[in-house]
Short mmCIF file of C-alpha atoms and ligand atoms in Angstrom, two decimals:
data_model
loop_
_atom_site.label_atom_id
_atom_site.label_comp_id
_atom_site.label_asym_id
_atom_site.label_seq_id
_atom_site.Cartn_x
_atom_site.Cartn_y
_atom_site.Cartn_z
CA MET C 1444 46.89 -30.77 30.63
CA LEU C 1445 43.49 -31.43 29.05
CA LYS C 1446 41.82 -29.37 31.77
CA GLN C 1447 44.10 -26.40 31.02
CA LEU C 1448 43.34 -26.66 27.32
CA TRP C 1449 39.60 -26.59 28.05
CA LEU C 1450 40.03 -23.58 30.35
CA TRP C 1451 42.06 -21.79 27.71
CA LEU C 1452 39.48 -22.55 25.04
CA GLY C 1453 36.68 -21.35 27.36
CA ARG C 1454 38.49 -18.05 28.02
CA LEU C 1455 39.12 -17.57 24.30
CA LEU C 1456 35.47 -18.21 23.49
CA GLY C 1457 34.39 -15.78 26.22
CA LYS C 1458 36.66 -13.05 24.84
CA LEU C 1459 35.44 -13.71 21.32
CA LEU C 1460 31.83 -13.38 22.47
CA LEU C 1461 32.62 -10.11 24.27
CA LEU C 1462 34.36 -8.80 21.15
CA LEU C 1463 31.37 -9.72 18.97
CA LEU C 1464 29.00 -8.04 21.43
CA ALA C 1465 31.15 -4.89 21.43
CA ILE C 1466 31.26 -4.84 17.60
CA GLY C 1467 27.47 -5.37 17.46
CA LEU C 1468 26.74 -2.60 19.95
CA GLY C 1469 29.21 -0.27 18.21
CA GLY C 1470 27.61 -0.97 14.82
CA TRP C 1471 24.13 -0.41 16.22
CA GLY C 1472 25.25 2.88 17.82
CA ILE C 1473 26.88 4.12 14.59
CA GLY C 1474 23.79 3.07 12.57
CA ALA C 1475 21.42 4.84 14.99
CA ALA C 1476 23.57 8.00 14.96
CA TYR C 1477 23.80 7.90 11.12
CA TYR C 1478 20.04 7.50 10.65
CA SER C 1479 19.14 10.20 13.18
CA TRP C 1480 21.55 12.56 11.34
CA LYS C 1481 20.30 11.52 7.87
CA PHE C 1482 16.61 11.53 8.81
CA SER C 1483 16.28 14.82 10.63
CA GLY C 1484 14.10 17.80 9.74
CA PRO C 1485 13.20 20.30 8.53
CA VAL C 1486 11.88 19.04 5.15
CA PRO C 1487 10.32 20.85 2.16
CA THR C 1488 6.54 21.25 2.06
CA LYS C 1489 6.49 21.35 -1.76
CA GLU C 1490 7.23 18.64 -4.36
CA GLN C 1491 10.78 18.41 -5.82
CA ILE C 1492 10.65 16.84 -9.31
CA PRO C 1493 13.91 15.31 -10.66
CA PRO C 1494 14.58 16.13 -14.37
CA ASP C 1495 14.81 12.47 -15.51
CA GLU C 1496 11.52 11.35 -13.91
CA ALA C 1497 9.37 11.43 -17.09
CA ALA C 1498 11.82 9.24 -19.06
CA LEU C 1499 12.12 6.73 -16.22
CA THR C 1500 8.31 6.59 -15.91
CA GLN C 1501 7.94 5.73 -19.61
CA SER C 1502 10.26 2.75 -19.35
CA ILE C 1503 8.51 1.53 -16.16
CA ILE C 1504 5.22 1.45 -18.11
CA GLU C 1505 6.79 -0.82 -20.73
CA ASP C 1506 8.03 -3.21 -18.00
CA ALA C 1507 4.60 -3.20 -16.30
CA VAL C 1508 2.73 -4.11 -19.48
CA ARG C 1509 5.21 -6.98 -20.08
CA ILE C 1510 4.42 -8.32 -16.59
CA VAL C 1511 0.67 -8.07 -17.20
CA GLU C 1512 1.06 -10.23 -20.31
CA GLN C 1513 3.23 -12.79 -18.45
CA HIS C 1514 0.50 -13.30 -15.84
CA ARG C 1515 -2.56 -13.62 -18.03
CA ASP C 1516 -5.14 -15.84 -16.39
CA ASN C 1517 -6.60 -17.99 -19.16
CA THR C 1518 -7.95 -15.36 -21.52
CA ARG C 1519 -8.45 -12.46 -19.11
CA VAL C 1520 -5.72 -9.89 -18.54
CA LEU C 1521 -5.43 -9.10 -14.84
CA ARG C 1522 -4.05 -6.10 -12.95
CA ASP C 1523 -0.26 -5.71 -12.89
CA ALA C 1524 -0.44 -5.52 -9.09
CA HIS C 1525 -3.13 -6.62 -6.63
CA ALA C 1526 -4.43 -9.07 -9.23
CA LYS C 1527 -6.45 -11.21 -6.82
CA ALA C 1528 -9.59 -9.73 -5.24
CA HIS C 1529 -11.29 -11.06 -2.12
CA GLY C 1530 -14.39 -9.20 -3.28
CA CYS C 1531 -15.84 -5.84 -4.18
CA VAL C 1532 -18.28 -4.74 -1.51
CA ARG C 1533 -20.64 -1.80 -1.11
CA ALA C 1534 -19.51 0.68 1.55
CA GLU C 1535 -20.88 3.82 3.20
CA VAL C 1536 -18.40 6.53 4.09
CA THR C 1537 -19.78 9.08 6.57
CA VAL C 1538 -17.89 12.31 7.30
CA LEU C 1539 -17.51 12.89 11.04
CA PRO C 1540 -20.49 15.07 12.16
CA ASP C 1541 -18.21 17.28 14.30
CA LEU C 1542 -15.18 17.30 11.99
CA ASP C 1543 -12.60 20.01 12.84
CA SER C 1544 -13.31 22.95 10.48
CA ASP C 1545 -9.63 22.97 9.49
CA LEU C 1546 -10.07 19.50 7.90
CA ARG C 1547 -13.28 20.22 5.95
CA HIS C 1548 -11.95 19.96 2.39
CA GLY C 1549 -12.93 18.02 -0.74
CA VAL C 1550 -15.19 15.06 0.07
CA PHE C 1551 -14.92 15.91 3.78
CA SER C 1552 -16.38 19.43 3.32
CA GLU C 1553 -19.79 18.56 4.67
CA PRO C 1554 -19.87 17.09 8.22
CA GLY C 1555 -22.32 14.18 8.55
CA LYS C 1556 -22.52 13.57 4.77
CA THR C 1557 -22.68 9.87 3.73
CA TRP C 1558 -21.05 8.83 0.42
CA GLN C 1559 -21.97 5.55 -1.29
CA ALA C 1560 -18.81 3.70 -2.30
CA TRP C 1561 -17.25 0.52 -3.70
CA MET C 1562 -14.43 -1.15 -1.81
CA ARG C 1563 -12.11 -3.69 -3.47
CA LEU C 1564 -10.03 -5.87 -1.13
CA SER C 1565 -7.04 -7.67 -2.61
CA ASN C 1566 -3.71 -9.47 -2.26
CA GLY C 1567 -0.75 -7.43 -3.53
CA ASN C 1568 0.91 -10.03 -5.75
CA ALA C 1569 1.05 -9.64 -9.54
CA TYR C 1570 -0.78 -12.96 -10.03
CA PRO C 1571 -3.32 -14.80 -7.83
CA GLN C 1572 -1.83 -17.15 -5.25
CA PHE C 1573 -2.97 -18.92 -2.05
CA ASP C 1574 -4.01 -16.41 0.63
CA ARG C 1575 -1.64 -17.97 3.14
CA ALA C 1576 1.37 -16.82 1.04
CA ARG C 1577 3.14 -13.85 2.63
CA ASP C 1578 1.93 -10.73 0.80
CA ALA C 1579 0.67 -7.16 1.14
CA ARG C 1580 -3.13 -6.80 1.35
CA GLY C 1581 -4.79 -3.95 -0.56
CA MET C 1582 -7.86 -1.82 -0.02
CA ALA C 1583 -9.21 0.50 -2.71
CA ILE C 1584 -12.25 2.71 -2.08
CA LYS C 1585 -14.22 4.52 -4.76
CA LEU C 1586 -16.67 7.20 -3.60
CA MET C 1587 -19.50 7.58 -6.16
CA ASP C 1588 -21.40 10.64 -7.42
CA VAL C 1589 -18.75 13.10 -6.25
CA PRO C 1590 -19.39 16.44 -7.99
CA GLY C 1591 -16.63 18.78 -9.18
CA GLU C 1592 -13.79 18.76 -11.73
CA LYS C 1593 -11.29 15.89 -11.19
CA LEU C 1594 -7.50 15.72 -11.71
CA ILE C 1595 -7.89 13.26 -14.61
CA SER C 1596 -10.37 14.59 -17.15
CA ASN C 1597 -11.67 11.16 -18.15
CA THR C 1598 -15.45 11.10 -18.41
CA ALA C 1599 -15.62 7.45 -17.28
CA HIS C 1600 -14.24 8.44 -13.87
CA SER C 1601 -15.44 12.02 -13.62
CA THR C 1602 -17.70 11.42 -10.61
CA GLU C 1603 -15.28 9.30 -8.59
CA GLN C 1604 -12.95 9.95 -5.67
CA ASP C 1605 -10.58 7.01 -4.99
CA PHE C 1606 -8.46 6.09 -1.96
CA VAL C 1607 -5.86 3.36 -2.67
CA MET C 1608 -3.90 1.70 0.17
CA PHE C 1609 -2.15 -1.40 1.43
CA ASN C 1610 -1.49 -2.76 4.88
CA HIS C 1611 2.09 -1.65 5.55
CA PRO C 1612 3.00 1.92 6.57
CA ALA C 1613 6.17 2.33 4.44
CA PHE C 1614 7.06 1.74 0.77
CA PHE C 1615 10.11 -0.37 -0.19
CA VAL C 1616 11.67 2.27 -2.49
CA ARG C 1617 12.13 6.02 -2.05
CA ASP C 1618 11.68 7.40 -5.56
CA VAL C 1619 11.10 6.71 -9.25
CA ALA C 1620 14.80 6.08 -10.01
CA GLU C 1621 15.06 3.42 -7.31
CA TYR C 1622 11.69 1.96 -8.36
CA LYS C 1623 12.99 1.60 -11.92
CA SER C 1624 16.16 -0.27 -10.95
CA ASN C 1625 14.43 -2.42 -8.30
CA PHE C 1626 11.50 -3.33 -10.60
CA ALA C 1627 13.85 -4.25 -13.46
CA ALA C 1628 15.93 -6.49 -11.15
CA GLN C 1629 12.77 -8.15 -9.75
CA ALA C 1630 11.50 -8.77 -13.28
CA ASP C 1631 14.82 -10.61 -13.91
CA GLY C 1632 14.00 -12.91 -11.00
CA LYS C 1633 16.35 -11.13 -8.52
CA LYS C 1634 14.42 -10.72 -5.29
CA VAL C 1635 16.90 -9.89 -2.51
CA LEU C 1636 19.63 -8.87 -4.97
CA ALA C 1637 17.33 -6.11 -6.28
CA PHE C 1638 18.31 -4.19 -3.14
CA PHE C 1639 22.05 -4.55 -3.85
CA PRO C 1640 22.35 -3.05 -7.35
CA SER C 1641 26.19 -2.91 -7.43
CA TRP C 1642 29.33 -3.89 -5.52
CA ASN C 1643 29.45 -0.38 -4.06
CA PRO C 1644 28.10 -0.66 -0.48
CA ARG C 1645 26.77 2.91 -0.77
CA SER C 1646 24.22 1.65 -3.32
CA TRP C 1647 22.94 -1.06 -0.95
CA GLU C 1648 19.40 -0.53 0.30
CA LEU C 1649 19.32 -2.66 3.46
CA ARG C 1650 16.61 -0.57 5.14
CA HIS C 1651 14.40 -0.92 2.06
CA LEU C 1652 14.99 -4.69 1.97
CA VAL C 1653 13.73 -4.88 5.57
CA ILE C 1654 10.61 -2.87 4.58
CA ALA C 1655 9.98 -5.21 1.62
CA LEU C 1656 10.33 -8.29 3.84
CA LYS C 1657 7.98 -6.83 6.44
CA THR C 1658 5.46 -5.85 3.74
CA LEU C 1659 5.21 -9.48 2.69
CA ALA C 1660 3.41 -10.47 5.89
CA PRO C 1661 1.19 -13.42 6.83
CA ALA C 1662 -2.50 -12.88 6.05
CA PRO C 1663 -4.81 -11.31 8.64
CA GLU C 1664 -7.75 -13.48 9.72
CA SER C 1665 -10.06 -11.39 7.52
CA PRO C 1666 -9.61 -8.51 5.05
CA VAL C 1667 -11.62 -6.37 7.52
CA ALA C 1668 -9.14 -7.06 10.34
CA THR C 1669 -6.07 -5.09 9.28
CA THR C 1670 -5.05 -1.41 8.87
CA TYR C 1671 -4.51 -0.03 5.36
CA ASN C 1672 -2.18 2.95 4.72
CA SER C 1673 -1.89 5.47 1.90
CA ILE C 1674 1.92 5.29 2.45
CA ALA C 1675 2.46 8.10 -0.07
CA PRO C 1676 1.35 11.67 0.79
CA PHE C 1677 -1.62 13.69 -0.51
CA LYS C 1678 -3.06 17.17 -0.22
CA LEU C 1679 -6.10 17.78 1.96
CA GLY C 1680 -6.91 21.35 0.99
CA PRO C 1681 -3.88 23.35 2.22
CA HIS C 1682 -2.42 20.47 4.29
CA ASN C 1683 0.06 17.76 3.28
CA ILE C 1684 -1.26 14.50 4.72
CA LYS C 1685 -1.07 10.72 4.70
CA TYR C 1686 -4.23 8.72 5.34
CA ARG C 1687 -5.15 5.28 6.60
CA VAL C 1688 -8.21 3.08 7.19
CA ILE C 1689 -8.26 1.29 10.52
CA PRO C 1690 -10.76 -1.37 11.72
CA SER C 1691 -13.20 0.02 14.31
CA PRO C 1692 -15.19 -3.02 15.49
CA GLU C 1693 -16.45 -0.86 18.42
CA ASN C 1694 -18.69 1.00 15.90
CA CYS C 1695 -20.38 -2.24 14.74
CA PRO C 1696 -22.33 -5.07 16.44
CA SER C 1697 -19.82 -7.38 18.13
CA TYR C 1698 -18.75 -10.31 15.97
CA THR C 1699 -16.30 -13.19 16.29
CA LEU C 1700 -15.22 -14.85 13.08
CA PRO C 1701 -15.27 -18.65 13.35
CA GLU C 1702 -11.82 -20.17 12.99
CA ALA C 1703 -10.90 -20.61 9.33
CA ASN C 1704 -8.94 -23.28 7.51
CA THR C 1705 -6.02 -21.17 6.31
CA ASP C 1706 -4.92 -23.93 3.94
CA MET C 1707 -7.90 -23.09 1.73
CA PRO C 1708 -6.70 -20.96 -1.20
CA ASN C 1709 -9.31 -18.20 -0.77
CA PHE C 1710 -9.95 -18.10 2.97
CA LEU C 1711 -9.88 -14.28 2.99
CA ARG C 1712 -12.82 -14.16 0.56
CA SER C 1713 -14.55 -16.82 2.69
CA ALA C 1714 -14.04 -14.71 5.85
CA LEU C 1715 -15.65 -11.70 4.15
CA TYR C 1716 -18.50 -13.86 2.83
CA ARG C 1717 -19.02 -15.49 6.23
CA GLN C 1718 -19.36 -12.14 8.04
CA LEU C 1719 -21.25 -10.00 5.50
CA SER C 1720 -23.32 -12.57 3.58
CA LEU C 1721 -23.92 -15.58 5.84
CA ASP C 1722 -23.90 -14.10 9.36
CA ARG C 1723 -25.21 -10.74 8.02
CA VAL C 1724 -23.01 -8.69 10.39
CA PRO C 1725 -21.66 -5.34 9.09
CA ALA C 1726 -17.96 -4.41 9.36
CA CYS C 1727 -16.68 -0.99 10.47
CA PHE C 1728 -13.57 1.11 9.88
CA THR C 1729 -12.50 4.71 10.47
CA LEU C 1730 -10.72 6.84 7.87
CA GLN C 1731 -7.96 8.92 9.45
CA ILE C 1732 -5.44 11.51 8.29
CA GLN C 1733 -1.98 12.47 9.56
CA ARG C 1734 -0.71 16.01 8.88
CA GLN C 1735 2.89 16.68 7.82
CA ASN C 1736 4.94 18.59 10.38
CA PRO C 1737 7.81 19.85 8.20
CA SER C 1738 9.99 20.74 11.21
CA TYR C 1739 10.57 16.99 11.53
CA HIS C 1740 11.64 14.33 9.02
CA MET C 1741 8.26 13.84 7.34
CA PRO C 1742 9.32 14.03 3.68
CA ILE C 1743 7.02 14.26 0.66
CA GLU C 1744 9.50 12.72 -1.78
CA ASP C 1745 10.33 9.55 0.22
CA PRO C 1746 7.43 7.18 1.10
CA SER C 1747 9.91 4.71 2.65
CA ILE C 1748 9.84 7.02 5.68
CA GLU C 1749 6.92 6.64 8.06
CA TRP C 1750 5.76 9.93 9.56
CA ASP C 1751 6.20 9.72 13.31
CA GLU C 1752 2.81 9.30 15.02
CA SER C 1753 4.13 10.59 18.33
CA ILE C 1754 4.82 13.94 16.60
CA SER C 1755 1.79 13.97 14.34
CA PRO C 1756 -1.02 11.66 15.54
CA TYR C 1757 -3.71 10.39 13.17
CA GLU C 1758 -7.07 12.23 13.31
CA THR C 1759 -10.39 10.59 12.35
CA VAL C 1760 -12.23 12.28 9.46
CA ALA C 1761 -14.88 9.68 8.52
CA ASN C 1762 -16.50 6.40 9.52
CA ILE C 1763 -16.84 3.56 7.04
CA GLN C 1764 -19.43 0.81 7.21
CA LEU C 1765 -19.70 -2.29 5.03
CA PRO C 1766 -23.36 -3.26 5.44
CA ALA C 1767 -24.42 -6.93 5.49
CA GLN C 1768 -24.73 -7.86 1.79
CA ASP C 1769 -24.35 -10.46 -0.95
CA PHE C 1770 -21.29 -9.73 -3.07
CA ASP C 1771 -19.90 -13.07 -4.24
CA SER C 1772 -21.75 -13.54 -7.56
CA SER C 1773 -20.04 -14.07 -10.91
CA GLU C 1774 -21.58 -10.80 -12.23
CA GLN C 1775 -20.27 -8.77 -9.31
CA ASN C 1776 -16.84 -10.42 -9.46
CA LEU C 1777 -16.54 -9.53 -13.13
CA PHE C 1778 -17.74 -5.99 -12.40
CA CYS C 1779 -15.09 -5.83 -9.67
CA ASP C 1780 -12.35 -6.98 -12.03
CA ASN C 1781 -13.36 -4.29 -14.50
CA LEU C 1782 -13.26 -1.43 -11.99
CA SER C 1783 -10.22 0.84 -12.13
CA PHE C 1784 -8.91 2.47 -8.99
CA ASN C 1785 -6.33 5.22 -9.26
CA PRO C 1786 -5.25 7.74 -6.60
CA TRP C 1787 -5.50 10.39 -9.34
CA HIS C 1788 -9.28 9.82 -9.69
CA ALA C 1789 -9.53 12.70 -7.29
CA LEU C 1790 -10.67 16.23 -6.60
CA PRO C 1791 -7.82 18.80 -6.64
CA GLU C 1792 -8.30 19.13 -2.84
CA HIS C 1793 -7.04 15.49 -2.56
CA ARG C 1794 -4.18 15.78 -5.07
CA PRO C 1795 -1.57 12.97 -4.77
CA ILE C 1796 1.94 14.36 -4.17
CA GLY C 1797 5.51 12.99 -4.25
CA GLY C 1798 7.47 11.02 -6.87
CA ILE C 1799 5.87 7.61 -6.28
CA ASN C 1800 2.40 9.16 -6.67
CA ARG C 1801 3.46 11.03 -9.85
CA LEU C 1802 4.66 7.68 -11.21
CA ARG C 1803 1.37 6.00 -10.28
CA LYS C 1804 -0.60 8.56 -12.30
CA THR C 1805 0.85 7.39 -15.60
CA VAL C 1806 1.31 3.70 -14.78
CA TYR C 1807 -2.17 2.96 -13.36
CA GLU C 1808 -3.84 4.63 -16.31
CA ALA C 1809 -1.66 2.84 -18.88
CA VAL C 1810 -2.08 -0.61 -17.30
CA SER C 1811 -5.80 -0.16 -16.74
CA VAL C 1812 -6.42 0.99 -20.34
CA TYR C 1813 -4.22 -1.85 -21.65
CA ARG C 1814 -5.99 -4.63 -19.71
CA HIS C 1815 -9.46 -3.30 -20.54
CA GLU C 1816 -8.64 -3.13 -24.26
CA ARG C 1817 -7.13 -6.64 -24.25
CA ASN C 1818 -10.15 -8.03 -22.38
CA ARG C 1819 -12.55 -6.40 -24.85
CA GLU C 1820 -10.57 -7.87 -27.79
CA ASN C 1821 -10.61 -11.33 -26.15
CA ALA C 1822 -14.37 -11.09 -25.51
CA SER C 1823 -15.07 -10.28 -29.17
CA GLU C 1824 -12.78 -13.05 -30.58
C1 HEM H 589 2.02 4.16 -2.12
C2 HEM H 589 2.28 3.11 -2.78
C3 HEM H 589 1.25 2.20 -3.38
C4 HEM H 589 0.07 1.71 -2.87
C5 HEM H 589 -0.51 2.00 -1.50
C6 HEM H 589 -0.53 0.88 -3.88
C7 HEM H 589 -1.72 0.16 -3.75
C8 HEM H 589 -2.38 -0.46 -4.78
C9 HEM H 589 -3.65 -1.16 -4.66
C10 HEM H 589 -4.44 -1.35 -3.38
C11 HEM H 589 -4.00 -1.59 -5.90
C12 HEM H 589 -5.25 -2.37 -6.28
C13 HEM H 589 -6.33 -1.40 -6.68
C14 HEM H 589 -7.59 -2.15 -7.03
O1 HEM H 589 -8.16 -2.78 -6.12
O2 HEM H 589 -7.97 -2.14 -8.22
C15 HEM H 589 -2.96 -1.20 -6.81
C16 HEM H 589 -2.99 -1.47 -8.15
C17 HEM H 589 -1.96 -1.18 -8.98
N1 HEM H 589 -0.74 -0.64 -8.61
FE1 HEM H 589 -0.25 0.14 -6.80
N2 HEM H 589 0.27 0.89 -4.99
C18 HEM H 589 1.36 1.67 -4.73
C19 HEM H 589 2.40 1.96 -5.56
C20 HEM H 589 2.46 1.55 -6.85
C21 HEM H 589 3.53 1.84 -7.75
C22 HEM H 589 4.78 2.67 -7.42
C23 HEM H 589 3.22 1.26 -8.94
C24 HEM H 589 3.98 1.25 -10.22
C25 HEM H 589 4.51 2.24 -10.74
C26 HEM H 589 1.94 0.62 -8.79
C27 HEM H 589 1.28 -0.04 -9.80
C28 HEM H 589 0.00 -0.53 -9.74
C29 HEM H 589 -0.74 -1.01 -10.88
C30 HEM H 589 -0.26 -1.06 -12.32
C31 HEM H 589 -1.99 -1.42 -10.40
C32 HEM H 589 -3.13 -2.02 -11.24
C33 HEM H 589 -3.93 -0.88 -11.88
C34 HEM H 589 -5.08 -1.40 -12.74
O3 HEM H 589 -4.83 -2.21 -13.62
O4 HEM H 589 -6.22 -0.95 -12.53
N3 HEM H 589 1.52 0.80 -7.52
N4 HEM H 589 -1.99 -0.52 -6.10
#
């Protein structure tokens, strides 16, 4: 009797497992079919600006300034994002000597030319935390003494060309409207719920939640050991492109970083200091671009979509070297804090495009001006 009951239970469990497997496979198949239908080309090659974007942008600025004030560190007002720096280092960006003539635009016009630059390496969080916390890692590069009229006519930045990236290839929202609702929910302490704005399942952003969770990744062993992506698209002369900066240790003397104690709060700064300042070994990267192929789903207005590398591979346009150097002094750290990076500090040939980039234009400027003014006031008190 007992044996029969066990056999019956076993059969039932087996059938239940098979049913679950069938439901899982069916769901996966439907999901895959839905996404390949939803995310298929062709896509526009020009920007499409929604009518309510300017109003939404204004209210995002107000939220951002509130967050900056919440996270004041002692008396200094920090950045609203990427508040913690691992250091600002001097960099040399050299345009590929045999660069394809089709890609010679803006700062890449002259093959072989070397630009002097500043590079700020950071954690993504709005306030400084231990480096071992899961987070995005940022890289911002500022080329100096770049001639020509810029997109923002601000004399303080009139000779600069900036590239601003972090180390995940996709953004966790598609546009300004979603950014507004997600940011507001996050500011109210809702983390996961920010991706489920209502009871209506059609408003749920599961794919974006997965991107956000993947973006908050464990730290690399060093800030020079990870790939940084523009995520949002840009112009490069007539082309629509994304760009990225990828480590190229093969272009530098070989170096093995000694094992670090990742329980130390600032081990990423220590790794940079160890390589560049103590061991005096330079670090190398390459700067690469990926062209939009509008026959496929490579949209301009949705940076949550990665452009498929098998359709449009990245092409190297420049080499970057961080020479051996001393960078970790209090003067240089303060200088670093006071720098402002903005993708709109740019020549028209490198114009940022797409909704998230249009939003960044206004927000970066507003937050940067706000924190600089507050820091000046605090210094004179
Ligand atoms: C493609 C997507 C984005 C990337 C790759 C990115 C990357 C970065 C990086 C690396 C920094 C630090 C720059 C530095 O070292 O000074 C930064 C700063 C900042 N980001 Fe973003 N970001 C993105 C989107 C956004 C969006 C959508 C907003 C808000 C609307 C935003 C707001 C800010 C602000 C306010 C700062 C601080 C600006 C300052 O005070 O100087 N970012 N971002």
